[in-house]
Amino acid sequence: MVNEKRLVRQFQKLVSIDAESWQEREIANYLVECLEDLGLEVTEDQGNLVYGSPAGNIHAYLPPTAGGESLLLAGHMDTVSPGKGRKAFVHKNGKITSAGDTVLGADDHAALAEMLELVKVIQEDRVAHSGIEFSISFAEEAFCKGARAMDFSLIRSKRALVLDLAGPVGGVSLAAPTILSIYLDVIGRSAHAGFAPERGIHALAVAAEAIAQIPMGRVHEDTTVNLGRIHGGSTKNSVPDRVHIEGEIRSMSDRRAVKEVEKIRRTFQEAADRAGARIHMQTEREIRAYRMPEESELMTLYRKACASQGISPYIQETFGGSDNNVYAEHGIQGLVIASAMNEHHSKEEWTSAGDMAKVTRILLEMVKLSTNMEYEYAEL
Ligand SMILES: [Zn+2]
């Protein structure tokens, strides 16, 4: 049986450990210790070496006691800032919040507490299962950098639940966008603005001309374009020779996102050509769009698991990414499910004991439903 008090204590312990992105050594140590104490096979990969950051992704495996396919439960160990010196306060109405000066970090430490409670319940109640994998990434909040460097040879499951969605319990997200980042330089030629402006090529004017021609905002019902940062020039009496621009494109269609990038490149190139300037543009694919069918087997199981708790799942559209984008790229079918967090990425972030317990019971039901008992008998 899910032990709500123990679950809250576990959550409070996790919250007491600083875990901002790229500073996950301490939380990783704690998680490895907890998972090993529970008897799981724990591996920390070396994905962090790509970035020179302190902790890798954690993989843990609970070997099966029955037949069937294993299930991957995923979360992330890092939090956004301000996340130093977090404390979790349990209020009379059941809400759990920070002291108000930091995020709570229920994103994603509620999920981690639920996973640890799940293992305890499975072991105490001797729940038969077909193998459960846990994958806990670092630097998820930095565009899934940890998952992108993950050692996927460790993962055997084909199905995953990614516990990283805000909102009421029962929420599920089936799709996420492509996000492309743009880094663009316009390179002109500097000259004294008073003595010899004719000798200069005005990079700022080129950039302004191009930007004025680029539609921004929601350019299509499922696509947004934003140039969000610009800096350049040196002094007020010099023709600026360089302007740097950063932006992003999001789209539920990967192809449309790529098209929008090309439009931006063309517009800047043409403006540069007219003035004799040059451009240098780099794009980085942060995540790739995916869409899970509503009729998938995993979704059917999730519906049943929620129903067992008297909840009907509701499909949530998100326009942000999660580690599930990366799992999808590696052929793993995953659902991003509500993990008992609200108003995340703010100091008002909150969760509750009741919600965390509910999510844990839904996970337990998922484990039971995805265990093929017939197969077990056949093996015996
Ligand atoms: Zn998260």
mmCIF file of C-alpha atoms and ligand atoms in Angstrom:
data_model
loop_
_atom_site.group_PDB
_atom_site.id
_atom_site.type_symbol
_atom_site.label_atom_id
_atom_site.label_comp_id
_atom_site.label_asym_id
_atom_site.label_seq_id
_atom_site.Cartn_x
_atom_site.Cartn_y
_atom_site.Cartn_z
ATOM 1 C CA MET A 1 0.000 0.000 0.000
ATOM 2 C CA VAL A 2 1.213 3.486 -0.786
ATOM 3 C CA ASN A 3 2.441 5.138 2.409
ATOM 4 C CA GLU A 4 1.601 8.818 2.088
ATOM 5 C CA LYS A 5 3.671 9.937 5.084
ATOM 6 C CA ARG A 6 6.748 8.117 3.846
ATOM 7 C CA LEU A 7 6.205 9.563 0.387
ATOM 8 C CA VAL A 8 6.099 13.118 1.759
ATOM 9 C CA ARG A 9 9.217 12.523 3.877
ATOM 10 C CA GLN A 10 11.010 11.238 0.796
ATOM 11 C CA PHE A 11 9.917 14.283 -1.175
ATOM 12 C CA GLN A 12 11.082 16.653 1.576
ATOM 13 C CA LYS A 13 14.464 14.944 1.656
ATOM 14 C CA LEU A 14 14.873 15.337 -2.108
ATOM 15 C CA VAL A 15 13.831 18.985 -1.921
ATOM 16 C CA SER A 16 16.456 19.616 0.774
ATOM 17 C CA ILE A 17 19.201 18.803 -1.747
ATOM 18 C CA ASP A 18 20.284 21.553 -4.166
ATOM 19 C CA ALA A 19 19.944 20.305 -7.721
ATOM 20 C CA GLU A 20 19.966 23.171 -10.193
ATOM 21 C CA SER A 21 20.854 22.109 -13.737
ATOM 22 C CA TRP A 22 24.562 21.353 -14.217
ATOM 23 C CA GLN A 23 25.009 21.059 -10.429
ATOM 24 C CA GLU A 24 23.545 17.618 -9.856
ATOM 25 C CA ARG A 25 26.400 15.754 -8.152
ATOM 26 C CA GLU A 26 24.836 15.730 -4.698
ATOM 27 C CA ILE A 27 21.344 14.723 -5.809
ATOM 28 C CA ALA A 28 22.841 12.031 -8.070
ATOM 29 C CA ASN A 29 24.780 10.580 -5.125
ATOM 30 C CA TYR A 30 21.628 10.506 -3.048
ATOM 31 C CA LEU A 31 19.554 8.841 -5.778
ATOM 32 C CA VAL A 32 22.196 6.192 -6.471
ATOM 33 C CA GLU A 33 22.339 5.418 -2.747
ATOM 34 C CA CYS A 34 18.531 5.150 -2.424
ATOM 35 C CA LEU A 35 18.167 2.941 -5.493
ATOM 36 C CA GLU A 36 21.040 0.669 -4.479
ATOM 37 C CA ASP A 37 19.632 0.357 -0.956
ATOM 38 C CA LEU A 38 16.412 -0.861 -2.563
ATOM 39 C CA GLY A 39 18.432 -3.568 -4.327
ATOM 40 C CA LEU A 40 18.202 -2.220 -7.868
ATOM 41 C CA GLU A 41 20.961 -2.541 -10.445
ATOM 42 C CA VAL A 42 22.159 1.051 -10.737
ATOM 43 C CA THR A 43 24.390 2.580 -13.423
ATOM 44 C CA GLU A 44 25.389 6.186 -13.867
ATOM 45 C CA ASP A 45 26.317 6.834 -17.474
ATOM 46 C CA GLN A 46 29.018 9.218 -18.671
ATOM 47 C CA GLY A 47 26.779 11.536 -20.670
ATOM 48 C CA ASN A 48 27.992 14.391 -18.489
ATOM 49 C CA LEU A 49 31.514 14.135 -19.944
ATOM 50 C CA VAL A 50 30.193 15.635 -23.191
ATOM 51 C CA TYR A 51 29.524 18.856 -21.294
ATOM 52 C CA GLY A 52 32.091 18.614 -18.509
ATOM 53 C CA SER A 53 29.253 18.657 -15.959
ATOM 54 C CA PRO A 54 29.346 16.799 -12.628
ATOM 55 C CA ALA A 55 26.763 13.979 -12.839
ATOM 56 C CA GLY A 56 25.608 11.526 -15.508
ATOM 57 C CA ASN A 57 22.172 10.087 -16.196
ATOM 58 C CA ILE A 58 21.093 7.435 -13.706
ATOM 59 C CA HIS A 59 19.695 4.133 -14.914
ATOM 60 C CA ALA A 60 18.238 1.612 -12.476
ATOM 61 C CA TYR A 61 16.662 -1.760 -13.126
ATOM 62 C CA LEU A 62 14.310 -3.832 -11.052
ATOM 63 C CA PRO A 63 14.493 -7.334 -12.548
ATOM 64 C CA PRO A 64 11.158 -8.989 -13.386
ATOM 65 C CA THR A 65 9.284 -11.418 -11.161
ATOM 66 C CA ALA A 66 6.831 -12.258 -13.941
ATOM 67 C CA GLY A 67 6.715 -12.347 -17.728
ATOM 68 C CA GLY A 68 5.887 -9.554 -20.096
ATOM 69 C CA GLU A 69 7.578 -6.464 -21.399
ATOM 70 C CA SER A 70 9.484 -4.151 -19.113
ATOM 71 C CA LEU A 71 8.315 -0.598 -18.538
ATOM 72 C CA LEU A 72 10.527 2.477 -18.367
ATOM 73 C CA LEU A 73 9.698 5.202 -15.849
ATOM 74 C CA ALA A 74 11.560 8.420 -16.495
ATOM 75 C CA GLY A 75 12.144 11.709 -14.730
ATOM 76 C CA HIS A 76 14.879 14.271 -14.270
ATOM 77 C CA MET A 77 17.042 15.122 -11.283
ATOM 78 C CA ASP A 78 17.696 18.816 -12.009
ATOM 79 C CA THR A 79 15.572 21.817 -11.106
ATOM 80 C CA VAL A 80 15.363 25.347 -12.460
ATOM 81 C CA SER A 81 16.615 28.298 -10.432
ATOM 82 C CA PRO A 82 16.154 29.842 -7.951
ATOM 83 C CA GLY A 83 16.610 26.384 -6.498
ATOM 84 C CA LYS A 84 19.295 26.787 -3.826
ATOM 85 C CA GLY A 85 18.278 26.139 -0.222
ATOM 86 C CA ARG A 86 14.845 24.739 -1.046
ATOM 87 C CA LYS A 87 12.505 23.637 1.744
ATOM 88 C CA ALA A 88 9.165 21.867 1.429
ATOM 89 C CA PHE A 89 6.433 23.104 3.773
ATOM 90 C CA VAL A 90 3.323 21.004 4.277
ATOM 91 C CA HIS A 91 0.325 23.280 4.855
ATOM 92 C CA LYS A 92 -2.910 22.440 6.689
ATOM 93 C CA ASN A 93 -4.871 22.270 3.435
ATOM 94 C CA GLY A 94 -2.487 19.589 2.168
ATOM 95 C CA LYS A 95 -0.575 21.861 -0.194
ATOM 96 C CA ILE A 96 3.206 21.576 -0.175
ATOM 97 C CA THR A 97 5.110 24.739 -1.136
ATOM 98 C CA SER A 98 8.570 26.262 -0.839
ATOM 99 C CA ALA A 99 9.295 29.076 1.621
ATOM 100 C CA GLY A 100 8.512 31.466 -1.223
ATOM 101 C CA ASP A 101 12.091 32.431 -2.052
ATOM 102 C CA THR A 102 12.887 29.441 -4.312
ATOM 103 C CA VAL A 103 11.065 27.059 -6.600
ATOM 104 C CA LEU A 104 9.779 23.955 -4.827
ATOM 105 C CA GLY A 105 11.223 21.635 -7.432
ATOM 106 C CA ALA A 106 8.204 19.312 -7.500
ATOM 107 C CA ASP A 107 9.343 19.525 -11.124
ATOM 108 C CA ASP A 108 10.670 16.880 -11.070
ATOM 109 C CA HIS A 109 11.366 15.734 -7.527
ATOM 110 C CA ALA A 110 7.728 14.774 -6.945
ATOM 111 C CA ALA A 111 8.234 12.217 -9.723
ATOM 112 C CA LEU A 112 11.424 10.912 -8.103
ATOM 113 C CA ALA A 113 9.692 10.518 -4.717
ATOM 114 C CA GLU A 114 6.847 8.648 -6.449
ATOM 115 C CA MET A 115 9.273 6.283 -8.194
ATOM 116 C CA LEU A 116 11.055 5.447 -4.935
ATOM 117 C CA GLU A 117 7.728 4.897 -3.138
ATOM 118 C CA LEU A 118 6.580 2.672 -5.998
ATOM 119 C CA VAL A 119 9.594 0.382 -5.577
ATOM 120 C CA LYS A 120 8.976 0.140 -1.831
ATOM 121 C CA VAL A 121 5.321 -0.788 -2.342
ATOM 122 C CA ILE A 122 6.184 -3.371 -5.009
ATOM 123 C CA GLN A 123 8.686 -5.000 -2.688
ATOM 124 C CA GLU A 124 6.522 -4.867 0.467
ATOM 125 C CA ASP A 125 3.390 -6.157 -1.246
ATOM 126 C CA ARG A 126 5.312 -8.588 -3.474
ATOM 127 C CA VAL A 127 3.664 -7.189 -6.579
ATOM 128 C CA ALA A 128 4.469 -9.330 -9.620
ATOM 129 C CA HIS A 129 5.913 -7.265 -12.473
ATOM 130 C CA SER A 130 7.664 -7.727 -15.786
ATOM 131 C CA GLY A 131 10.722 -5.605 -15.024
ATOM 132 C CA ILE A 132 10.845 -1.886 -14.335
ATOM 133 C CA GLU A 133 13.522 0.474 -15.556
ATOM 134 C CA PHE A 134 14.130 3.915 -14.136
ATOM 135 C CA SER A 135 15.891 6.606 -16.086
ATOM 136 C CA ILE A 136 16.699 9.877 -14.345
ATOM 137 C CA SER A 137 18.365 12.487 -16.512
ATOM 138 C CA PHE A 138 20.483 15.498 -15.673
ATOM 139 C CA ALA A 139 20.089 18.957 -17.250
ATOM 140 C CA GLU A 140 16.592 18.289 -18.590
ATOM 141 C CA GLU A 141 15.722 21.915 -17.959
ATOM 142 C CA ALA A 142 18.504 22.902 -20.370
ATOM 143 C CA PHE A 143 16.653 21.540 -23.432
ATOM 144 C CA CYS A 144 17.071 17.880 -22.434
ATOM 145 C CA LYS A 145 20.861 18.020 -22.649
ATOM 146 C CA GLY A 146 21.236 15.023 -20.303
ATOM 147 C CA ALA A 147 18.877 12.750 -22.240
ATOM 148 C CA ARG A 148 20.541 13.795 -25.480
ATOM 149 C CA ALA A 149 23.836 12.415 -24.186
ATOM 150 C CA MET A 150 22.250 9.352 -22.570
ATOM 151 C CA ASP A 151 23.704 5.866 -22.999
ATOM 152 C CA PHE A 152 20.695 4.245 -24.666
ATOM 153 C CA SER A 153 22.407 0.851 -24.768
ATOM 154 C CA LEU A 154 21.356 0.544 -21.115
ATOM 155 C CA ILE A 155 17.653 0.830 -21.920
ATOM 156 C CA ARG A 156 15.750 -2.289 -22.900
ATOM 157 C CA SER A 157 12.126 -1.098 -22.633
ATOM 158 C CA LYS A 158 10.117 -0.124 -25.690
ATOM 159 C CA ARG A 159 7.480 1.731 -23.670
ATOM 160 C CA ALA A 160 7.919 4.595 -21.261
ATOM 161 C CA LEU A 161 6.067 6.865 -18.914
ATOM 162 C CA VAL A 162 7.795 10.200 -18.566
ATOM 163 C CA LEU A 163 6.712 11.763 -15.285
ATOM 164 C CA ASP A 164 7.148 15.412 -16.087
ATOM 165 C CA LEU A 165 3.850 17.165 -16.748
ATOM 166 C CA ALA A 166 2.258 19.961 -14.719
ATOM 167 C CA GLY A 167 -1.424 20.150 -13.901
ATOM 168 C CA PRO A 168 -4.048 17.904 -12.305
ATOM 169 C CA VAL A 169 -3.375 14.189 -11.878
ATOM 170 C CA GLY A 170 -4.573 12.259 -14.924
ATOM 171 C CA GLY A 171 -3.081 14.675 -17.425
ATOM 172 C CA VAL A 172 -1.238 13.193 -20.371
ATOM 173 C CA SER A 173 0.567 14.704 -23.296
ATOM 174 C CA LEU A 174 0.793 12.779 -26.564
ATOM 175 C CA ALA A 175 2.740 15.209 -28.694
ATOM 176 C CA ALA A 176 5.506 17.779 -28.451
ATOM 177 C CA PRO A 177 7.056 20.204 -30.913
ATOM 178 C CA THR A 178 10.355 20.543 -32.674
ATOM 179 C CA ILE A 179 12.382 23.401 -31.237
ATOM 180 C CA LEU A 180 15.128 24.913 -33.379
ATOM 181 C CA SER A 181 17.471 27.569 -31.996
ATOM 182 C CA ILE A 182 18.963 30.161 -34.315
ATOM 183 C CA TYR A 183 22.271 31.992 -33.874
ATOM 184 C CA LEU A 184 22.885 34.540 -36.583
ATOM 185 C CA ASP A 185 25.599 37.112 -37.242
ATOM 186 C CA VAL A 186 25.434 39.910 -39.770
ATOM 187 C CA ILE A 187 28.930 40.989 -40.708
ATOM 188 C CA GLY A 188 29.428 44.403 -42.355
ATOM 189 C CA ARG A 189 32.412 46.741 -42.293
ATOM 190 C CA SER A 190 33.236 49.371 -39.692
ATOM 191 C CA ALA A 191 34.208 52.930 -40.557
ATOM 192 C CA HIS A 192 34.167 56.300 -38.822
ATOM 193 C CA ALA A 193 30.555 57.422 -38.872
ATOM 194 C CA GLY A 194 31.501 61.091 -39.327
ATOM 195 C CA PHE A 195 34.661 61.064 -41.443
ATOM 196 C CA ALA A 196 34.027 58.149 -43.809
ATOM 197 C CA PRO A 197 30.586 56.567 -43.484
ATOM 198 C CA GLU A 198 30.748 55.638 -47.215
ATOM 199 C CA ARG A 199 33.463 53.118 -46.424
ATOM 200 C CA GLY A 200 31.314 51.230 -43.914
ATOM 201 C CA ILE A 201 28.742 48.485 -44.366
ATOM 202 C CA HIS A 202 26.039 49.001 -41.772
ATOM 203 C CA ALA A 203 25.379 45.583 -40.193
ATOM 204 C CA LEU A 204 22.651 46.957 -37.948
ATOM 205 C CA ALA A 205 20.736 48.441 -40.883
ATOM 206 C CA VAL A 206 20.973 45.096 -42.713
ATOM 207 C CA ALA A 207 19.676 43.257 -39.664
ATOM 208 C CA ALA A 208 16.838 45.749 -39.192
ATOM 209 C CA GLU A 209 15.791 45.442 -42.834
ATOM 210 C CA ALA A 210 15.729 41.656 -42.618
ATOM 211 C CA ILE A 211 13.927 41.523 -39.260
ATOM 212 C CA ALA A 212 11.223 43.895 -40.512
ATOM 213 C CA GLN A 213 10.409 41.379 -43.261
ATOM 214 C CA ILE A 214 10.177 38.309 -41.038
ATOM 215 C CA PRO A 215 6.704 37.480 -39.709
ATOM 216 C CA MET A 216 6.972 36.696 -36.022
ATOM 217 C CA GLY A 217 4.661 35.201 -33.451
ATOM 218 C CA ARG A 218 2.202 32.443 -34.373
ATOM 219 C CA VAL A 219 2.889 32.184 -38.090
ATOM 220 C CA HIS A 220 0.778 29.040 -38.402
ATOM 221 C CA GLU A 221 -1.635 27.381 -35.987
ATOM 222 C CA ASP A 222 1.084 24.978 -34.861
ATOM 223 C CA THR A 223 4.218 27.078 -35.472
ATOM 224 C CA THR A 224 5.802 30.072 -33.741
ATOM 225 C CA VAL A 225 8.780 32.186 -34.783
ATOM 226 C CA ASN A 226 10.679 34.495 -32.464
ATOM 227 C CA LEU A 227 13.869 36.503 -32.755
ATOM 228 C CA GLY A 228 14.368 37.240 -29.100
ATOM 229 C CA ARG A 229 17.781 38.760 -28.617
ATOM 230 C CA ILE A 230 19.993 41.160 -30.512
ATOM 231 C CA HIS A 231 23.230 42.929 -29.763
ATOM 232 C CA GLY A 232 25.900 44.581 -31.842
ATOM 233 C CA GLY A 233 27.840 47.674 -32.758
ATOM 234 C CA SER A 234 30.653 49.206 -30.745
ATOM 235 C CA THR A 235 30.362 52.978 -30.335
ATOM 236 C CA LYS A 236 27.919 55.649 -31.477
ATOM 237 C CA ASN A 237 30.363 57.167 -33.931
ATOM 238 C CA SER A 238 31.255 53.920 -35.720
ATOM 239 C CA VAL A 239 29.370 52.205 -38.497
ATOM 240 C CA PRO A 240 28.495 48.903 -36.789
ATOM 241 C CA ASP A 241 30.306 46.005 -38.406
ATOM 242 C CA ARG A 242 28.643 43.169 -36.534
ATOM 243 C CA VAL A 243 25.218 42.292 -35.145
ATOM 244 C CA HIS A 244 24.370 39.072 -33.346
ATOM 245 C CA ILE A 245 20.792 37.781 -33.267
ATOM 246 C CA GLU A 246 19.287 34.794 -31.447
ATOM 247 C CA GLY A 247 15.879 33.266 -31.882
ATOM 248 C CA GLU A 248 13.843 30.081 -31.924
ATOM 249 C CA ILE A 249 11.215 28.295 -33.945
ATOM 250 C CA ARG A 250 8.698 25.849 -32.502
ATOM 251 C CA SER A 251 6.429 23.669 -34.551
ATOM 252 C CA MET A 252 4.438 20.484 -34.160
ATOM 253 C CA SER A 253 5.682 19.757 -37.692
ATOM 254 C CA ASP A 254 9.400 19.221 -37.982
ATOM 255 C CA ARG A 255 9.270 19.971 -41.702
ATOM 256 C CA ARG A 256 7.511 23.291 -41.163
ATOM 257 C CA ALA A 257 10.091 24.318 -38.553
ATOM 258 C CA VAL A 258 12.912 23.643 -41.011
ATOM 259 C CA LYS A 259 11.076 25.640 -43.707
ATOM 260 C CA GLU A 260 10.765 28.640 -41.386
ATOM 261 C CA VAL A 261 14.501 28.517 -40.668
ATOM 262 C CA GLU A 262 15.197 28.545 -44.382
ATOM 263 C CA LYS A 263 12.918 31.571 -44.825
ATOM 264 C CA ILE A 264 14.860 33.459 -42.182
ATOM 265 C CA ARG A 265 18.173 32.512 -43.750
ATOM 266 C CA ARG A 266 17.006 33.656 -47.192
ATOM 267 C CA THR A 267 15.655 36.975 -45.906
ATOM 268 C CA PHE A 268 18.904 37.813 -44.115
ATOM 269 C CA GLN A 269 21.007 36.633 -47.059
ATOM 270 C CA GLU A 270 19.113 38.846 -49.503
ATOM 271 C CA ALA A 271 19.330 41.901 -47.232
ATOM 272 C CA ALA A 272 23.055 41.248 -46.758
ATOM 273 C CA ASP A 273 23.613 40.847 -50.519
ATOM 274 C CA ARG A 274 21.977 44.192 -51.237
ATOM 275 C CA ALA A 275 24.365 45.948 -48.827
ATOM 276 C CA GLY A 276 27.484 43.894 -49.540
ATOM 277 C CA ALA A 277 27.416 42.354 -46.069
ATOM 278 C CA ARG A 278 27.794 38.694 -45.099
ATOM 279 C CA ILE A 279 25.818 36.481 -42.768
ATOM 280 C CA HIS A 280 26.790 33.539 -40.656
ATOM 281 C CA MET A 281 23.891 31.456 -39.390
ATOM 282 C CA GLN A 282 23.904 28.410 -37.146
ATOM 283 C CA THR A 283 20.861 26.399 -36.147
ATOM 284 C CA GLU A 284 20.617 23.839 -33.415
ATOM 285 C CA ARG A 285 17.857 21.272 -33.136
ATOM 286 C CA GLU A 286 17.000 21.240 -29.441
ATOM 287 C CA ILE A 287 14.280 18.614 -29.756
ATOM 288 C CA ARG A 288 12.372 16.882 -32.537
ATOM 289 C CA ALA A 289 8.568 16.769 -32.742
ATOM 290 C CA TYR A 290 6.668 13.526 -32.133
ATOM 291 C CA ARG A 291 3.047 12.473 -31.849
ATOM 292 C CA MET A 292 1.769 9.326 -30.129
ATOM 293 C CA PRO A 293 -1.487 7.836 -31.438
ATOM 294 C CA GLU A 294 -4.430 8.188 -29.073
ATOM 295 C CA GLU A 295 -5.310 4.516 -29.592
ATOM 296 C CA SER A 296 -1.922 3.157 -28.519
ATOM 297 C CA GLU A 297 -1.808 0.215 -26.127
ATOM 298 C CA LEU A 298 0.060 2.307 -23.586
ATOM 299 C CA MET A 299 -2.679 4.955 -23.655
ATOM 300 C CA THR A 300 -5.295 2.234 -23.123
ATOM 301 C CA LEU A 301 -3.372 1.028 -20.077
ATOM 302 C CA TYR A 302 -3.081 4.581 -18.767
ATOM 303 C CA ARG A 303 -6.833 5.085 -19.153
ATOM 304 C CA LYS A 304 -7.468 1.908 -17.153
ATOM 305 C CA ALA A 305 -4.909 2.838 -14.490
ATOM 306 C CA CYS A 306 -6.487 6.275 -14.041
ATOM 307 C CA ALA A 307 -9.972 4.777 -13.961
ATOM 308 C CA SER A 308 -8.893 2.537 -11.079
ATOM 309 C CA GLN A 309 -8.321 5.763 -9.119
ATOM 310 C CA GLY A 310 -11.608 7.282 -10.225
ATOM 311 C CA ILE A 311 -9.894 9.678 -12.624
ATOM 312 C CA SER A 312 -10.512 10.061 -16.332
ATOM 313 C CA PRO A 313 -7.347 11.111 -18.094
ATOM 314 C CA TYR A 314 -7.394 14.268 -20.127
ATOM 315 C CA ILE A 315 -5.125 15.007 -23.036
ATOM 316 C CA GLN A 316 -3.090 18.136 -22.641
ATOM 317 C CA GLU A 317 -1.520 20.000 -25.518
ATOM 318 C CA THR A 318 1.954 21.254 -24.669
ATOM 319 C CA PHE A 319 4.196 23.452 -26.725
ATOM 320 C CA GLY A 320 7.296 22.567 -24.778
ATOM 321 C CA GLY A 321 9.621 19.611 -24.950
ATOM 322 C CA SER A 322 10.609 16.949 -22.479
ATOM 323 C CA ASP A 323 12.954 13.984 -22.378
ATOM 324 C CA ASN A 324 10.187 12.081 -24.163
ATOM 325 C CA ASN A 325 11.212 13.833 -27.398
ATOM 326 C CA VAL A 326 14.599 12.170 -27.049
ATOM 327 C CA TYR A 327 13.142 8.769 -26.113
ATOM 328 C CA ALA A 328 10.891 8.986 -29.183
ATOM 329 C CA GLU A 329 13.948 9.572 -31.377
ATOM 330 C CA HIS A 330 15.354 6.321 -29.980
ATOM 331 C CA GLY A 331 12.243 4.342 -30.871
ATOM 332 C CA ILE A 332 10.721 4.278 -27.394
ATOM 333 C CA GLN A 333 6.981 4.938 -27.262
ATOM 334 C CA GLY A 334 6.270 7.177 -24.323
ATOM 335 C CA LEU A 335 3.534 9.157 -22.648
ATOM 336 C CA VAL A 336 4.321 12.272 -20.655
ATOM 337 C CA ILE A 337 2.057 12.090 -17.642
ATOM 338 C CA ALA A 338 1.083 14.454 -14.849
ATOM 339 C CA SER A 339 3.450 13.939 -11.957
ATOM 340 C CA ALA A 340 1.819 16.118 -9.256
ATOM 341 C CA MET A 341 3.279 19.560 -9.883
ATOM 342 C CA ASN A 342 1.561 22.890 -10.363
ATOM 343 C CA GLU A 343 2.759 26.386 -11.272
ATOM 344 C CA HIS A 344 6.185 24.912 -11.944
ATOM 345 C CA HIS A 345 9.157 27.140 -12.777
ATOM 346 C CA SER A 346 7.854 29.711 -10.272
ATOM 347 C CA LYS A 347 8.242 30.388 -6.574
ATOM 348 C CA GLU A 348 4.521 29.607 -6.223
ATOM 349 C CA GLU A 349 5.085 26.030 -7.368
ATOM 350 C CA TRP A 350 3.157 23.484 -5.306
ATOM 351 C CA THR A 351 2.245 19.837 -4.970
ATOM 352 C CA SER A 352 0.283 17.840 -2.407
ATOM 353 C CA ALA A 353 0.652 14.567 -0.553
ATOM 354 C CA GLY A 354 -2.655 13.371 -1.944
ATOM 355 C CA ASP A 355 -1.658 14.029 -5.545
ATOM 356 C CA MET A 356 1.747 12.369 -5.182
ATOM 357 C CA ALA A 357 0.060 9.325 -3.637
ATOM 358 C CA LYS A 358 -2.473 9.222 -6.480
ATOM 359 C CA VAL A 359 0.262 9.303 -9.119
ATOM 360 C CA THR A 360 2.105 6.510 -7.287
ATOM 361 C CA ARG A 361 -1.086 4.389 -7.278
ATOM 362 C CA ILE A 362 -1.552 5.029 -11.003
ATOM 363 C CA LEU A 363 2.044 3.874 -11.594
ATOM 364 C CA LEU A 364 1.419 0.764 -9.498
ATOM 365 C CA GLU A 365 -1.678 0.009 -11.574
ATOM 366 C CA MET A 366 0.318 0.531 -14.794
ATOM 367 C CA VAL A 367 2.911 -1.943 -13.541
ATOM 368 C CA LYS A 368 0.228 -4.500 -12.749
ATOM 369 C CA LEU A 369 -1.608 -3.987 -16.042
ATOM 370 C CA SER A 370 1.533 -4.309 -18.142
ATOM 371 C CA THR A 371 2.539 -7.535 -16.449
ATOM 372 C CA ASN A 372 1.602 -10.532 -18.499
ATOM 373 C CA MET A 373 0.621 -13.096 -15.876
ATOM 374 C CA GLU A 374 -0.275 -15.740 -18.462
ATOM 375 C CA TYR A 375 3.253 -15.649 -19.711
ATOM 376 C CA GLU A 376 4.503 -16.231 -16.195
ATOM 377 C CA TYR A 377 2.388 -19.403 -15.851
ATOM 378 C CA ALA A 378 3.591 -20.603 -19.218
ATOM 379 C CA GLU A 379 7.178 -20.198 -18.016
ATOM 380 C CA LEU A 380 6.489 -22.257 -14.907
HETATM 381 ZN ZN ZN B 1 10.448 18.979 -15.639
#
